[in-house]
């Protein structure tokens, strides 16, 4: 199960990276369009859709790597059982918030699909399509934070180190 979950988080991260490449392509298309006097309808909107989808799809991978911003002023002061209880409460609240975010993201995409909502721009994109990235990303994030909660309950969760910058490479 652990390998399947890690593969899911990694797949979402790779998809997020592909969407970032798509964002770059849309931006470059807009730039070259202005330089060479041609227009691709909706390229700005597509760049925004791709960037938003990328951000949501990267949430789970970022969480599992300990790269999310943590406010740990209080948790650093606590030791033992008090620290564990605080972590359980914090991650438990995170589970609830992630579930609500996933629920409403999926619901938004579904409502856009059923009502045939389209963008207000000149590209008239069906809105459910770009909303899929948000819905999928928030569902995977909810799975990841539930994973963190069960690891915390079992005493197997590895907390991010507070004294090391997360992106520091040696």
Tab-separated table of C-alpha atoms in Angstrom:
chain	number	residue	atom	x	y	z
A	1	UNK	CA	0.000	0.000	0.000
A	2	UNK	CA	2.838	2.374	0.855
A	3	UNK	CA	4.356	2.005	-2.620
A	4	UNK	CA	0.985	2.599	-4.286
A	5	UNK	CA	0.399	5.787	-2.297
A	6	UNK	CA	3.907	7.070	-2.956
A	7	UNK	CA	3.441	6.285	-6.669
A	8	UNK	CA	0.168	8.268	-6.614
A	9	UNK	CA	1.864	11.274	-5.006
A	10	UNK	CA	4.768	11.070	-7.461
A	11	UNK	CA	2.428	10.726	-10.455
A	12	UNK	CA	0.537	13.838	-9.346
A	13	UNK	CA	3.861	15.691	-9.027
A	14	UNK	CA	4.924	14.638	-12.531
A	15	UNK	CA	1.570	15.741	-13.907
A	16	UNK	CA	2.000	19.068	-12.078
A	17	UNK	CA	5.406	19.465	-13.730
A	18	UNK	CA	3.889	18.751	-17.155
A	19	UNK	CA	1.230	21.371	-16.526
A	20	UNK	CA	3.971	23.861	-15.641
A	21	UNK	CA	5.647	23.087	-18.948
A	22	UNK	CA	2.279	23.702	-20.598
A	23	UNK	CA	2.057	27.030	-18.764
A	24	UNK	CA	5.442	27.988	-20.154
A	25	UNK	CA	4.346	26.947	-23.652
A	26	UNK	CA	1.201	29.095	-23.435
A	27	UNK	CA	3.172	32.108	-22.202
A	28	UNK	CA	5.778	31.693	-24.946
A	29	UNK	CA	2.998	31.317	-27.503
A	30	UNK	CA	1.536	34.616	-26.346
A	31	UNK	CA	4.929	36.326	-26.477
A	32	UNK	CA	5.737	35.008	-29.947
A	33	UNK	CA	2.226	35.903	-31.052
A	34	UNK	CA	2.838	39.529	-30.127
A	35	UNK	CA	6.264	39.539	-31.778
A	36	UNK	CA	5.157	37.868	-35.031
A	37	UNK	CA	1.681	39.409	-35.120
A	38	UNK	CA	-0.589	36.416	-34.642
A	39	UNK	CA	-3.048	35.575	-31.902
A	40	UNK	CA	-3.920	32.284	-30.240
A	41	UNK	CA	-7.318	32.723	-28.635
A	42	UNK	CA	-7.370	31.948	-24.922
A	43	UNK	CA	-3.630	31.420	-24.440
A	44	UNK	CA	-3.646	33.649	-21.339
A	45	UNK	CA	-6.610	31.761	-19.890
A	46	UNK	CA	-5.007	28.395	-20.668
A	47	UNK	CA	-1.792	29.484	-18.972
A	48	UNK	CA	-3.825	30.335	-15.873
A	49	UNK	CA	-5.730	27.044	-15.969
A	50	UNK	CA	-2.517	25.060	-16.312
A	51	UNK	CA	-0.766	26.964	-13.535
A	52	UNK	CA	-3.700	26.488	-11.138
A	53	UNK	CA	-3.903	22.785	-11.943
A	54	UNK	CA	-0.180	22.445	-11.364
A	55	UNK	CA	-0.389	24.049	-7.952
A	56	UNK	CA	-3.205	21.786	-6.792
A	57	UNK	CA	-1.641	18.621	-8.189
A	58	UNK	CA	1.617	19.355	-6.371
A	59	UNK	CA	-0.029	19.665	-2.925
A	60	UNK	CA	0.211	16.003	-1.903
A	61	UNK	CA	3.799	15.532	-3.032
A	62	UNK	CA	4.815	18.731	-1.271
A	63	UNK	CA	3.093	17.623	1.946
A	64	UNK	CA	4.716	14.194	1.923
A	65	UNK	CA	8.155	15.747	1.450
A	66	UNK	CA	7.698	18.109	4.411
A	67	UNK	CA	7.844	21.197	2.206
A	68	UNK	CA	4.588	22.842	3.343
A	69	UNK	CA	4.994	25.853	5.586
A	70	UNK	CA	4.537	24.911	9.243
A	71	UNK	CA	4.033	27.238	12.150
A	72	UNK	CA	5.713	25.220	14.862
A	73	UNK	CA	6.255	27.801	17.595
A	74	UNK	CA	4.014	25.942	20.048
A	75	UNK	CA	4.863	22.386	19.009
A	76	UNK	CA	8.577	23.023	19.586
A	77	UNK	CA	7.856	23.842	23.220
A	78	UNK	CA	5.915	20.639	23.886
A	79	UNK	CA	7.442	17.227	24.489
A	80	UNK	CA	6.118	13.688	24.827
A	81	UNK	CA	2.387	13.074	24.961
A	82	UNK	CA	1.475	16.765	24.783
A	83	UNK	CA	3.423	17.087	21.538
A	84	UNK	CA	1.756	13.975	20.091
A	85	UNK	CA	-1.719	15.239	21.024
A	86	UNK	CA	-1.035	18.617	19.437
A	87	UNK	CA	0.212	16.931	16.259
A	88	UNK	CA	-2.876	14.700	16.137
A	89	UNK	CA	-5.143	17.715	16.543
A	90	UNK	CA	-3.265	19.718	13.901
A	91	UNK	CA	-3.208	16.913	11.354
A	92	UNK	CA	-6.827	16.016	12.221
A	93	UNK	CA	-7.942	19.574	11.478
A	94	UNK	CA	-5.916	19.342	8.271
A	95	UNK	CA	-7.813	16.173	7.324
A	96	UNK	CA	-11.146	17.932	7.840
A	97	UNK	CA	-10.100	20.981	5.837
A	98	UNK	CA	-8.615	18.852	3.042
A	99	UNK	CA	-11.791	16.780	2.861
A	100	UNK	CA	-13.974	19.905	2.631
A	101	UNK	CA	-11.692	21.396	-0.043
A	102	UNK	CA	-11.762	18.151	-2.045
A	103	UNK	CA	-15.540	17.835	-1.701
A	104	UNK	CA	-16.230	21.346	-2.942
A	105	UNK	CA	-13.606	21.137	-5.702
A	106	UNK	CA	-15.122	17.946	-7.090
A	107	UNK	CA	-18.600	19.403	-6.690
A	108	UNK	CA	-17.582	22.580	-8.536
A	109	UNK	CA	-16.227	20.588	-11.486
A	110	UNK	CA	-19.347	18.404	-11.528
A	111	UNK	CA	-21.717	21.385	-11.434
A	112	UNK	CA	-19.744	23.078	-14.223
A	113	UNK	CA	-20.025	19.888	-16.251
A	114	UNK	CA	-23.747	19.388	-15.680
A	115	UNK	CA	-24.628	23.041	-16.385
A	116	UNK	CA	-22.241	23.271	-19.345
A	117	UNK	CA	-20.447	26.310	-17.896
A	118	UNK	CA	-17.968	27.912	-20.255
A	119	UNK	CA	-15.328	30.553	-19.698
A	120	UNK	CA	-16.247	34.163	-20.339
A	121	UNK	CA	-13.219	34.659	-22.572
A	122	UNK	CA	-13.217	34.393	-26.336
A	123	UNK	CA	-12.029	30.766	-26.133
A	124	UNK	CA	-15.316	29.536	-24.527
A	125	UNK	CA	-13.597	26.634	-22.750
A	126	UNK	CA	-15.888	24.268	-20.830
A	127	UNK	CA	-14.918	25.111	-17.243
A	128	UNK	CA	-15.119	21.566	-15.911
A	129	UNK	CA	-12.039	20.657	-17.895
A	130	UNK	CA	-9.565	23.046	-16.213
A	131	UNK	CA	-11.335	22.436	-12.877
A	132	UNK	CA	-10.375	18.750	-13.094
A	133	UNK	CA	-6.802	19.608	-12.105
A	134	UNK	CA	-8.022	21.291	-8.948
A	135	UNK	CA	-10.463	18.488	-8.145
A	136	UNK	CA	-7.924	15.732	-8.729
A	137	UNK	CA	-5.205	17.597	-6.835
A	138	UNK	CA	-7.387	18.223	-3.795
A	139	UNK	CA	-8.588	14.597	-3.689
A	140	UNK	CA	-4.990	13.338	-3.801
A	141	UNK	CA	-4.047	15.912	-1.152
A	142	UNK	CA	-6.887	14.666	1.084
A	143	UNK	CA	-5.593	11.111	0.660
A	144	UNK	CA	-2.069	12.285	1.539
A	145	UNK	CA	-3.133	14.090	4.691
A	146	UNK	CA	-5.258	11.115	5.789
A	147	UNK	CA	-2.099	9.069	5.224
A	148	UNK	CA	-0.179	11.493	7.462
A	149	UNK	CA	-2.896	11.249	10.130
A	150	UNK	CA	-2.817	7.461	10.266
A	151	UNK	CA	0.997	7.541	10.404
A	152	UNK	CA	0.781	9.980	13.320
A	153	UNK	CA	-1.744	7.738	15.101
A	154	UNK	CA	0.599	4.764	14.716
A	155	UNK	CA	3.662	6.755	15.769
A	156	UNK	CA	5.349	6.355	12.392
A	157	UNK	CA	5.064	9.880	11.037
A	158	UNK	CA	8.376	11.567	10.355
A	159	UNK	CA	8.202	15.241	11.212
A	160	UNK	CA	10.077	17.752	9.086
A	161	UNK	CA	13.279	18.974	10.661
A	162	UNK	CA	12.950	22.518	11.967
A	163	UNK	CA	16.625	23.420	11.892
A	164	UNK	CA	17.265	22.582	8.227
A	165	UNK	CA	15.968	24.490	5.244
A	166	UNK	CA	13.852	21.942	3.325
A	167	UNK	CA	15.178	22.707	-0.159
A	168	UNK	CA	18.837	22.791	0.899
A	169	UNK	CA	20.915	20.571	-1.385
A	170	UNK	CA	24.427	19.435	-0.541
